[in-house]
XYZ file of C-alpha atoms in Angstrom:
391
model
C 125.595 130.474 74.705
C 124.781 134.049 73.841
C 121.992 135.939 75.597
C 120.500 136.830 72.226
C 120.183 133.204 71.244
C 118.625 132.337 74.613
C 116.153 135.184 74.188
C 115.129 134.139 70.677
C 114.714 130.513 71.800
C 112.601 131.637 74.760
C 110.323 133.809 72.541
C 109.952 131.064 69.937
C 109.017 128.535 72.613
C 106.586 130.861 74.304
C 104.969 131.710 70.989
C 104.533 128.082 69.939
C 103.024 127.145 73.338
C 100.640 130.049 73.453
C 99.589 129.610 69.806
C 98.867 125.925 70.514
C 96.885 126.969 73.579
C 94.860 129.556 71.642
C 94.191 127.018 68.876
C 93.225 124.137 71.172
C 89.977 125.585 72.454
C 88.522 126.537 69.033
C 89.781 123.189 67.607
C 87.884 121.223 70.348
C 84.841 123.444 69.793
C 84.883 122.706 66.059
C 85.465 119.019 66.677
C 82.461 118.692 68.961
C 80.218 120.443 66.451
C 81.592 118.500 63.442
C 81.382 115.062 65.052
C 78.128 115.319 67.013
C 76.344 118.081 65.107
C 75.749 119.806 68.421
C 77.093 123.227 69.368
C 76.431 122.284 72.981
C 78.992 119.471 72.766
C 81.609 121.759 71.316
C 81.028 124.449 73.966
C 81.179 121.812 76.672
C 84.566 120.603 75.488
C 85.836 124.214 75.314
C 84.532 124.952 78.820
C 85.995 121.758 80.164
C 89.514 122.428 78.981
C 89.467 125.957 80.459
C 87.289 125.680 83.597
C 89.930 124.061 85.851
C 92.560 126.708 85.072
C 91.659 128.574 88.294
C 92.576 125.435 90.299
C 95.605 124.532 88.238
C 97.152 127.954 88.199
C 98.170 128.124 91.911
C 99.228 124.482 91.964
C 101.386 124.850 88.843
C 102.864 128.010 90.299
C 103.843 126.311 93.549
C 105.393 123.407 91.700
C 107.463 125.699 89.475
C 108.564 127.860 92.419
C 109.691 124.790 94.386
C 111.578 123.151 91.541
C 115.327 123.695 91.119
C 114.803 122.883 87.428
C 111.531 124.661 86.616
C 112.175 124.572 82.876
C 112.146 120.779 82.857
C 108.952 120.722 84.892
C 107.394 123.183 82.509
C 108.443 120.944 79.605
C 106.772 117.917 81.263
C 103.547 119.919 81.746
C 103.606 120.945 78.095
C 103.962 117.272 77.040
C 101.077 116.245 79.328
C 98.859 118.969 77.897
C 99.674 118.095 74.298
C 98.973 114.382 74.893
C 95.861 115.277 76.861
C 94.404 117.282 73.961
C 94.696 114.233 71.686
C 93.287 111.998 74.413
C 90.221 114.270 74.682
C 89.750 114.479 70.898
C 89.931 110.790 70.016
C 86.822 109.531 71.904
C 84.531 112.454 70.827
C 81.574 110.860 69.078
C 82.511 107.377 70.300
C 81.810 107.879 74.024
C 79.108 109.825 75.861
C 80.031 113.468 76.194
C 80.153 113.453 80.041
C 83.338 111.316 80.491
C 85.061 113.196 77.650
C 84.325 116.555 79.330
C 85.531 115.099 82.618
C 88.817 114.200 80.936
C 89.019 117.706 79.467
C 88.647 119.118 82.991
C 91.754 117.136 84.067
C 93.718 118.007 80.921
C 93.052 121.712 81.467
C 94.661 121.784 84.922
C 98.227 122.588 83.696
C 97.082 125.043 81.020
C 98.265 128.136 82.964
C 101.822 126.855 82.384
C 101.383 127.683 78.703
C 101.185 131.428 79.520
C 102.281 132.483 83.010
C 104.693 129.572 83.364
C 106.931 131.194 80.754
C 106.802 134.838 81.729
C 107.732 134.160 85.326
C 111.133 132.908 84.227
C 112.037 135.714 81.846
C 114.285 137.543 84.374
C 116.603 134.542 84.461
C 116.901 134.409 80.625
C 117.942 138.023 79.982
C 120.014 140.579 81.857
C 118.228 143.098 84.062
C 118.949 145.943 81.614
C 117.059 144.097 78.826
C 114.131 142.696 80.775
C 111.769 145.577 80.084
C 112.362 145.508 76.294
C 112.140 141.715 76.003
C 109.036 141.716 78.219
C 107.254 143.826 75.613
C 108.174 141.335 72.937
C 107.027 138.572 75.311
C 103.620 140.335 75.655
C 103.440 140.521 71.862
C 103.578 136.728 71.640
C 100.190 136.696 73.366
C 98.820 138.926 70.634
C 100.434 136.836 67.893
C 98.999 133.683 69.441
C 95.527 135.114 69.732
C 95.716 136.063 66.043
C 97.244 132.904 64.583
C 95.801 130.254 66.934
C 92.059 130.477 66.248
C 92.631 131.205 62.562
C 94.935 128.164 62.228
C 92.347 126.029 63.969
C 89.675 127.058 61.561
C 91.781 126.734 58.387
C 93.094 123.307 59.312
C 89.614 122.088 60.306
C 88.196 123.337 57.024
C 90.907 121.731 54.894
C 91.795 118.578 56.810
C 89.104 117.969 59.409
C 88.492 119.027 62.983
C 90.453 116.162 64.490
C 93.524 117.214 62.551
C 93.050 120.748 63.907
C 93.296 119.425 67.460
C 96.407 117.411 66.565
C 98.045 120.511 65.053
C 97.290 122.483 68.261
C 98.891 119.685 70.306
C 101.912 119.619 67.974
C 102.458 123.383 68.474
C 102.443 122.904 72.242
C 104.946 120.058 71.844
C 107.238 122.245 69.737
C 107.788 124.441 72.789
C 109.174 121.546 74.910
C 112.862 121.979 73.935
C 112.793 125.693 74.692
C 111.171 125.035 78.089
C 113.643 122.238 78.891
C 116.522 124.701 78.221
C 115.294 127.383 80.654
C 118.009 128.133 83.287
C 118.047 126.193 86.544
C 117.866 127.956 89.850
C 121.155 128.363 91.670
C 119.468 127.021 94.768
C 115.929 125.817 95.453
C 113.618 127.846 97.631
C 113.039 126.707 101.211
C 110.278 124.100 101.296
C 107.185 124.961 103.314
C 103.856 123.045 103.558
C 101.796 123.164 100.366
C 98.839 124.904 101.972
C 101.120 127.506 103.548
C 102.785 128.052 100.142
C 99.419 128.609 98.460
C 98.378 131.037 101.172
C 101.657 132.859 100.738
C 100.999 133.210 97.047
C 97.524 134.701 97.662
C 99.018 137.061 100.250
C 101.722 138.122 97.813
C 98.970 139.425 95.496
C 96.317 140.599 97.955
C 98.813 141.958 100.494
C 100.560 144.093 97.898
C 98.222 146.940 97.085
C 99.745 147.580 93.701
C 99.578 143.927 92.669
C 96.055 143.594 94.012
C 95.021 146.688 92.152
C 96.274 145.686 88.710
C 95.086 142.111 89.182
C 91.541 143.249 89.986
C 91.507 145.758 87.141
C 92.864 143.337 84.510
C 90.549 140.499 85.693
C 87.442 142.662 85.278
C 88.751 143.984 82.009
C 89.324 140.495 80.539
C 85.751 139.577 81.446
C 84.779 142.495 79.234
C 86.982 141.126 76.478
C 85.240 137.757 76.809
C 81.880 139.444 76.445
C 83.075 141.380 73.426
C 84.422 138.283 71.711
C 80.908 136.762 71.986
C 79.570 139.959 70.452
C 81.768 139.902 67.373
C 79.751 137.345 65.367
C 76.502 139.297 65.860
C 78.261 142.593 65.167
C 79.622 141.039 61.991
C 76.204 139.830 60.982
C 74.582 143.206 61.662
C 77.222 145.391 59.993
C 79.458 143.317 57.731
C 76.916 140.965 56.230
C 77.544 137.688 58.067
C 78.316 136.147 61.451
C 81.443 134.506 59.988
C 82.854 138.044 59.632
C 83.275 137.964 63.428
C 86.541 136.130 62.778
C 87.681 139.187 60.805
C 86.932 141.422 63.779
C 88.894 139.149 66.107
C 91.841 139.145 63.718
C 91.668 142.933 63.557
C 91.762 143.156 67.333
C 94.875 141.018 67.374
C 96.541 143.069 64.633
C 95.815 146.236 66.557
C 97.364 144.741 69.681
C 100.514 143.729 67.824
C 100.832 147.068 66.091
C 100.518 148.973 69.341
C 103.183 146.865 70.985
C 105.511 147.349 68.009
C 105.145 151.057 68.461
C 105.886 150.911 72.188
C 108.990 148.802 71.551
C 110.413 151.591 69.419
C 109.008 154.394 71.612
C 108.674 153.101 75.200
C 105.903 154.692 77.198
C 107.165 157.012 79.945
C 104.174 156.631 82.235
C 104.143 154.222 85.160
C 102.774 150.790 84.089
C 99.843 151.146 86.535
C 98.772 154.301 84.731
C 99.133 152.568 81.337
C 96.764 149.798 82.536
C 94.191 152.413 83.562
C 94.432 154.377 80.303
C 94.188 151.250 78.212
C 91.028 150.138 80.087
C 89.439 153.506 79.361
C 90.361 153.213 75.696
C 88.864 149.746 75.519
C 85.640 151.052 77.082
C 85.463 153.749 74.378
C 86.236 151.210 71.593
C 83.658 148.725 72.719
C 80.988 151.431 73.070
C 81.889 152.685 69.603
C 81.511 149.196 68.202
C 78.002 148.936 69.716
C 76.785 152.116 68.073
C 78.930 152.049 64.884
C 76.725 153.362 62.003
C 78.826 151.711 59.275
C 81.344 148.989 58.599
C 84.231 151.494 58.591
C 83.349 152.841 62.037
C 82.987 149.290 63.363
C 86.414 148.300 62.067
C 87.987 151.430 63.574
C 86.369 150.775 66.954
C 87.467 147.165 67.025
C 91.044 148.167 66.026
C 90.996 150.656 68.915
C 90.001 147.900 71.368
C 92.890 145.708 70.136
C 95.395 148.626 70.217
C 94.627 149.094 73.927
C 94.942 145.390 74.767
C 98.598 145.051 73.779
C 100.119 147.847 75.934
C 97.798 146.913 78.767
C 99.183 143.358 78.904
C 102.801 144.582 78.654
C 102.252 147.035 81.498
C 100.490 144.375 83.562
C 103.442 142.002 83.198
C 105.843 144.812 84.115
C 103.981 145.440 87.387
C 103.931 141.753 88.277
C 107.587 141.358 87.489
C 108.509 144.362 89.649
C 106.265 143.591 92.581
C 106.182 139.764 92.826
C 108.585 138.212 95.374
C 111.207 136.123 93.610
C 110.346 133.089 95.753
C 106.690 133.225 94.679
C 107.050 134.693 91.171
C 105.852 131.609 89.266
C 102.819 131.277 91.518
C 101.902 134.925 91.127
C 102.110 134.742 87.334
C 100.295 131.395 86.907
C 97.617 132.229 89.479
C 96.928 135.540 87.754
C 96.808 133.816 84.363
C 94.294 131.215 85.599
C 92.083 133.871 87.212
C 92.026 135.789 83.909
C 91.069 132.635 81.947
C 88.194 132.062 84.344
C 87.108 135.717 84.125
C 87.178 135.532 80.318
C 84.964 132.458 80.438
C 82.566 134.159 82.878
C 82.280 137.243 80.652
C 81.627 135.102 77.626
C 78.992 133.045 79.476
C 77.118 136.130 80.636
C 77.262 137.650 77.156
C 75.686 134.637 75.400
C 72.056 135.364 76.362
C 72.618 139.068 75.778
C 73.940 138.377 72.250
C 70.762 136.436 71.409
C 68.714 139.494 72.330
C 70.793 142.235 70.748
C 74.358 142.861 69.635
C 74.167 146.291 71.131
C 73.143 144.812 74.526
C 76.088 142.386 74.387
C 78.527 145.143 73.526
C 77.020 147.309 76.270
C 77.760 144.477 78.756
C 81.383 144.420 77.528
C 81.637 148.180 77.918
C 80.156 147.923 81.429
C 82.915 145.513 82.416
C 85.609 147.864 81.094
C 84.004 150.795 82.887
C 83.879 148.782 86.091
C 87.585 147.961 85.648
C 88.397 151.671 85.330
C 86.280 152.458 88.389
C 88.082 149.717 90.330
C 91.409 151.334 89.523
C 90.214 154.632 90.994
C 88.658 153.006 94.078
C 91.779 151.048 94.853
C 94.053 154.062 94.596
C 97.008 153.683 97.046
C 96.920 155.769 100.177
C 99.011 158.922 100.225
C 102.705 158.043 100.560
C 102.312 154.390 99.589
C 103.667 152.784 96.479
C 101.682 152.578 93.181
């Protein structure tokens, strides 16, 4: 089997899984609102399916690192997640919301496998000389998923009902199963150590490596700012574009900007170290979010939002490059899935903090998002490696 075919299969599988993941949250949100008439129910379902990612990430990572056939384990996790989404959706409106949210908490445990579970195995799919280029395409699948997933959930819910929207999200996740199953086996399994010791080793692999710790801290704070800005988009749309529904246009524009920036970097790779790229992108996001808060017209708002998206794409590609370079091979899956789960939780935290601010003022909500991005840039400077050390 050619490496090109294996690469295309990997990227298609990763895109399907990530698009299904991006669609599942909005689909559950819409289902809760449509069936019960309560936005609180929808937000509770969305929170439930994402809240346990911080717990599931390290556990999924350990399981994948220990497995001689991690692709098959990843495929099983994808099946469980797809079935779990349907299991959460069916009783909505028939049962009290508490047990349904409890089920959503369980279903959300393997969700980090939909993102980090793929990227960790990329070096075994392609040759070392092609990893950097394919990694940029891999990062682009996140942008594509963030663009298509929520939009697909909304369109299907509008045309065929919110329950169908959840089923479509689950089907996309299931479509990735064959690609996951076909991921290469390890030549030999890693030495088994006690689970707690393995988890501690994964944490040390991140915190004990100054470069990894630095980019992890910076990207985590930055994604909290993104979560806050996402909450701001409906009120920014209402203030400047004439309606809260136009917030979806702003989110799509962010995703388009991210994809476009990554396409440019594929053709013209950045020469700077990836750590520097992360820092510059955070600064650009800070400028873009601030510009969106004070935009005097629709044109300036659209330009500011596009700038935020254009910084997100290269930042993610650079972040993945650092993790791939610095993570120990024995703990690579755990490093990727743990980092993915922490970012999901940070995104949720930023969104939760931004909710009350958005009710008061769109400018205040955007200012909170900009503060997160500024704090991320400051963190990069404060965690600068000592003279003579790496990074």
